[in-house]
PDB file of C-alpha atoms in Angstrom:
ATOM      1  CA  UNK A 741      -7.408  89.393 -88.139  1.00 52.00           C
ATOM      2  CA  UNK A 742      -6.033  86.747 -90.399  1.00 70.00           C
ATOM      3  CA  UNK A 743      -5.786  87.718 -93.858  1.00 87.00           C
ATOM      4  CA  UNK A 744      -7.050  85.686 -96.357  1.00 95.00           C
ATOM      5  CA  UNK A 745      -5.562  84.998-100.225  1.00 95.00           C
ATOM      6  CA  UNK A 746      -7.629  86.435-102.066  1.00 96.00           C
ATOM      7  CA  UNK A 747      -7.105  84.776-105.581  1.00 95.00           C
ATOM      8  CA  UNK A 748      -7.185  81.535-104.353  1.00 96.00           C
ATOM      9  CA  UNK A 749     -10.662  82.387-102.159  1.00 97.00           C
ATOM     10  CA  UNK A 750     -11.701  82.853-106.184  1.00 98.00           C
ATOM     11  CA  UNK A 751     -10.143  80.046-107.486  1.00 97.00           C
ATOM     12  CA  UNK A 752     -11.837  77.676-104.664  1.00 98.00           C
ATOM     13  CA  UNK A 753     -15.500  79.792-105.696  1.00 98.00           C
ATOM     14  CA  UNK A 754     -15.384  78.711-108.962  1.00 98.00           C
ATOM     15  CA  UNK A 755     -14.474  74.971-108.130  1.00 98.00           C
ATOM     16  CA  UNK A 756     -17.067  74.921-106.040  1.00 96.00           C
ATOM     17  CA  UNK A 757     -19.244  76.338-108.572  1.00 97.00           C
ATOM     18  CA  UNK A 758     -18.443  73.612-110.898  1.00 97.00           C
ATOM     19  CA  UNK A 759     -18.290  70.648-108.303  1.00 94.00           C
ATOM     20  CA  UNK A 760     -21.468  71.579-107.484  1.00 91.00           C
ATOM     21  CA  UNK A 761     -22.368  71.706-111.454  1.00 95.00           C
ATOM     22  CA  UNK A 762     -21.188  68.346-111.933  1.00 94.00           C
ATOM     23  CA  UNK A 763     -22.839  67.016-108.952  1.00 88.00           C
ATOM     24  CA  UNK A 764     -26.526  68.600-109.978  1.00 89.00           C
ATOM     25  CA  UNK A 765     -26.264  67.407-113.689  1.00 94.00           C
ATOM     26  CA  UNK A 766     -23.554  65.104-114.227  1.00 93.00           C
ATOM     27  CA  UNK A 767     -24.525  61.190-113.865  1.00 91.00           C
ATOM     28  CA  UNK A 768     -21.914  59.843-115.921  1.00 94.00           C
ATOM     29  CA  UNK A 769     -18.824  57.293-115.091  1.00 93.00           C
ATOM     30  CA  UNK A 770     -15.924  59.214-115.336  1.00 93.00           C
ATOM     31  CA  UNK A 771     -16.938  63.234-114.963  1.00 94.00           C
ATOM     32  CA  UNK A 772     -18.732  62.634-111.769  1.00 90.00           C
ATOM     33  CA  UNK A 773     -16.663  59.997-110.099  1.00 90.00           C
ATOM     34  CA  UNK A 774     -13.372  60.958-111.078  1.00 94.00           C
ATOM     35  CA  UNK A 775     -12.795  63.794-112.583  1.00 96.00           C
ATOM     36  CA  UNK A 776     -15.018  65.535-109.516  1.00 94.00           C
ATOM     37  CA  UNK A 777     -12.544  63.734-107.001  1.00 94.00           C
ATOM     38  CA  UNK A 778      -9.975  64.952-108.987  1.00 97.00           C
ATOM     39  CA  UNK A 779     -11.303  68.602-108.513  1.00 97.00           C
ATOM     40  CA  UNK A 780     -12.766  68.373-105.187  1.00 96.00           C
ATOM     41  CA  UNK A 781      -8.678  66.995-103.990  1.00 97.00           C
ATOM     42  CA  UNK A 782      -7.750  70.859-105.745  1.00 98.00           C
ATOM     43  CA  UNK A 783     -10.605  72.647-103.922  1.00 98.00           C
ATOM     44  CA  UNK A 784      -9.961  71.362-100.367  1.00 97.00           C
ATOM     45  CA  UNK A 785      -6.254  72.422-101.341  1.00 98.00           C
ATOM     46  CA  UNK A 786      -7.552  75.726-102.298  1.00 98.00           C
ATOM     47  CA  UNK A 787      -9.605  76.022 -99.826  1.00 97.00           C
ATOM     48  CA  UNK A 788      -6.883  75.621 -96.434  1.00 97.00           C
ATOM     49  CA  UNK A 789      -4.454  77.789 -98.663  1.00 97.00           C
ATOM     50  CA  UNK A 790      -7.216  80.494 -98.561  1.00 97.00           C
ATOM     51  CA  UNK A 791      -6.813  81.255 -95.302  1.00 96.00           C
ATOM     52  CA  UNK A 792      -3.163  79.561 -94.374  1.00 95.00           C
ATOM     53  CA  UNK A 793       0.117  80.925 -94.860  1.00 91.00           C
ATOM     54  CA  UNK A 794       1.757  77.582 -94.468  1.00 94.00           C
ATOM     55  CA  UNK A 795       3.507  76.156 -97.561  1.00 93.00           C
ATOM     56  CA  UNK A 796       2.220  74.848-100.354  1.00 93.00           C
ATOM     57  CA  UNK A 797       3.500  71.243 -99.542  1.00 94.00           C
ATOM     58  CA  UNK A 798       2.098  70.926 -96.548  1.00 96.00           C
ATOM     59  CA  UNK A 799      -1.142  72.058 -97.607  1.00 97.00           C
ATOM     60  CA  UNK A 800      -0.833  69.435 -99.816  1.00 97.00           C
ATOM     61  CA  UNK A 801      -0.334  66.667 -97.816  1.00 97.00           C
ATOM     62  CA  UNK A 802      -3.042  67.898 -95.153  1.00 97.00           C
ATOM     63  CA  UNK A 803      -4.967  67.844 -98.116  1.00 98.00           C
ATOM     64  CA  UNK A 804      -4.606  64.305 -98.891  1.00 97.00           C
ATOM     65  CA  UNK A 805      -4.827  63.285 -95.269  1.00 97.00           C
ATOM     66  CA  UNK A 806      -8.224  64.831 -95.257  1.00 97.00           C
ATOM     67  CA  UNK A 807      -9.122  63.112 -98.184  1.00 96.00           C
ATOM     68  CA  UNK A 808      -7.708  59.950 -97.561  1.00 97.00           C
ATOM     69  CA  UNK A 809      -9.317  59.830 -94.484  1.00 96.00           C
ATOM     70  CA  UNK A 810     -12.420  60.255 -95.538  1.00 94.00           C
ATOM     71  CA  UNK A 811     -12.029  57.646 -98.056  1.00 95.00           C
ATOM     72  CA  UNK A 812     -11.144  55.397 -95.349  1.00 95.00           C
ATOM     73  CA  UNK A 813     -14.694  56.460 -93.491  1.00 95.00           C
ATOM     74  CA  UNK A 814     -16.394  55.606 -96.681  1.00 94.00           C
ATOM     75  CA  UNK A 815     -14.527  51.630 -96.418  1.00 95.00           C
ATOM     76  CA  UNK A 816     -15.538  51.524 -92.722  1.00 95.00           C
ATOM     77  CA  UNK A 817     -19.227  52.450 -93.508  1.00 94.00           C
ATOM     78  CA  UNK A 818     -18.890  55.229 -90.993  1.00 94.00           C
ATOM     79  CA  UNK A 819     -22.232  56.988 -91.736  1.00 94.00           C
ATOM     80  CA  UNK A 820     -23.787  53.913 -90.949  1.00 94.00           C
ATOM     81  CA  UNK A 821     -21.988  52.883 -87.994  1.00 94.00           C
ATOM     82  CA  UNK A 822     -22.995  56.204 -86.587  1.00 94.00           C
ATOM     83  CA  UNK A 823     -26.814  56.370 -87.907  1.00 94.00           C
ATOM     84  CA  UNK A 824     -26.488  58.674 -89.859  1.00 93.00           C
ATOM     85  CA  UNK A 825     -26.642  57.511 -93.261  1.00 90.00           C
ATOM     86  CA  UNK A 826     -30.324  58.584 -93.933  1.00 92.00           C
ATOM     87  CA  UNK A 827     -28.988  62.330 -94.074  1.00 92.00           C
ATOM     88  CA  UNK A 828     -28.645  63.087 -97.483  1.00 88.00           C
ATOM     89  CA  UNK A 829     -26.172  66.023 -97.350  1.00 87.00           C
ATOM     90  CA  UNK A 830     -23.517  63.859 -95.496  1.00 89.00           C
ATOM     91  CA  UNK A 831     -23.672  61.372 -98.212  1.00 86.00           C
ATOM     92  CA  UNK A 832     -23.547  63.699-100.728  1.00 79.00           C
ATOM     93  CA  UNK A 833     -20.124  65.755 -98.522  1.00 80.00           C
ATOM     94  CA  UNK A 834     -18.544  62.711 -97.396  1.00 84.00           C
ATOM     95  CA  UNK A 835     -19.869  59.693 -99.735  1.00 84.00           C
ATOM     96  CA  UNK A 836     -20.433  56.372 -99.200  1.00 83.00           C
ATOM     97  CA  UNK A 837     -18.099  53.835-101.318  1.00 88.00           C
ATOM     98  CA  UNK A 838     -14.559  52.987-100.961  1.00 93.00           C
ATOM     99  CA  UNK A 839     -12.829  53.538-104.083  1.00 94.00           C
ATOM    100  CA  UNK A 840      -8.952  53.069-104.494  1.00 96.00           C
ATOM    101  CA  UNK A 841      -9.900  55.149-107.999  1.00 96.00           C
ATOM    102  CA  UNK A 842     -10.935  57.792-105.755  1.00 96.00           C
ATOM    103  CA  UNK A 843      -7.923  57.998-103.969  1.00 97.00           C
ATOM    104  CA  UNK A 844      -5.937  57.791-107.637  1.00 98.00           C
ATOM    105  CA  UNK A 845      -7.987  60.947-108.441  1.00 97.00           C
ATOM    106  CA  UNK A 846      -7.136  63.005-105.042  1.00 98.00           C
ATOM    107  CA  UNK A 847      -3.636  62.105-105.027  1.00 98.00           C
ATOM    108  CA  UNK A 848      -3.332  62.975-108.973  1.00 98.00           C
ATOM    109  CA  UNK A 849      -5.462  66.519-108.250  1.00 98.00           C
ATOM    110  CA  UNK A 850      -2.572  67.381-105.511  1.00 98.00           C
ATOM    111  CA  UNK A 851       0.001  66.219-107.845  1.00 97.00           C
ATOM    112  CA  UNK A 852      -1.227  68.938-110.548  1.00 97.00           C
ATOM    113  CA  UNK A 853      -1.891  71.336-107.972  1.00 97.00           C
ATOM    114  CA  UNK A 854       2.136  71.350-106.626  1.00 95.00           C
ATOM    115  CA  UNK A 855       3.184  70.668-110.418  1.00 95.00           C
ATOM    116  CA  UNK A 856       1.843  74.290-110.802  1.00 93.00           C
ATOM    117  CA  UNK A 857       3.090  76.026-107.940  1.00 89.00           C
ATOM    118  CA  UNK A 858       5.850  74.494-108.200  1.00 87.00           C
ATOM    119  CA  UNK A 859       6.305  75.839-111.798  1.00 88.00           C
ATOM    120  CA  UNK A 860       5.665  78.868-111.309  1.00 80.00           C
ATOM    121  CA  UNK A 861       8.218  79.310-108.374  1.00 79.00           C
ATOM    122  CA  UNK A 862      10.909  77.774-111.262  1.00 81.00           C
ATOM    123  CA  UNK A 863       9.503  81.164-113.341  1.00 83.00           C
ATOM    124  CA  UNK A 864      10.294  83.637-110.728  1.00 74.00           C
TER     125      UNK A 864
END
């Protein structure tokens, strides 16, 4: 059995205690939209690391390729291309608007994330 990390298995709980915060009573323009990209890029990271013991770097660019894709589902209209944009929780998960902002917010919530690992290896 794969063991799992556990302090970032908390750290991606309480993201995903706030993201979901933000998402149930947040309906603002910049917490929601931006900041919660920002966060959700550190989660996903979180997340894979969780139960991966590849490096940090290339969770972090799995990380973005995940999220960039996604994004690029979102330009495509993918959930309606596929009929299935009448299901609320895939809207919610996987959204449905193109936003280069967006991908500004993942790339600078992976940028923070390897800013801090990598500061802490400089510490050690």
């Amino acid at each position: 059995m794969k063991s799992i990390n556990k302090t970032y298995l908390v750290i991606s709980i309480l993201l995903l205690i706030v993201e979901i915060i933000i998402a149930l009573f947040v309906n603002d323009q910049f917490i929601r939209p931006i900041f919660g990209d920002y966060l959700a890029s550190i989660l996903l990271f979180y997340m894979i690391a969780t139960f991966s013991k590849i490096s940090e770097n290339k969770i972090a660019l799995i990380t973005l390729l995940i999220s960039y894709t996604i994004e690029i589902l979102q330009y495509i209209h993918i959930l309606e291309l596929l009929h299935l944009n009448k299901i609320k929780i895939l809207n919610i998960v996987l959204g449905n608007s193109f936003s280069w902002t967006d991908m500004l917010a993942y790339t600078l919530g992976i940028l923070t994330v390897l800013l801090i690992h990598n500061f802490k290896k400089l510490q050690s």
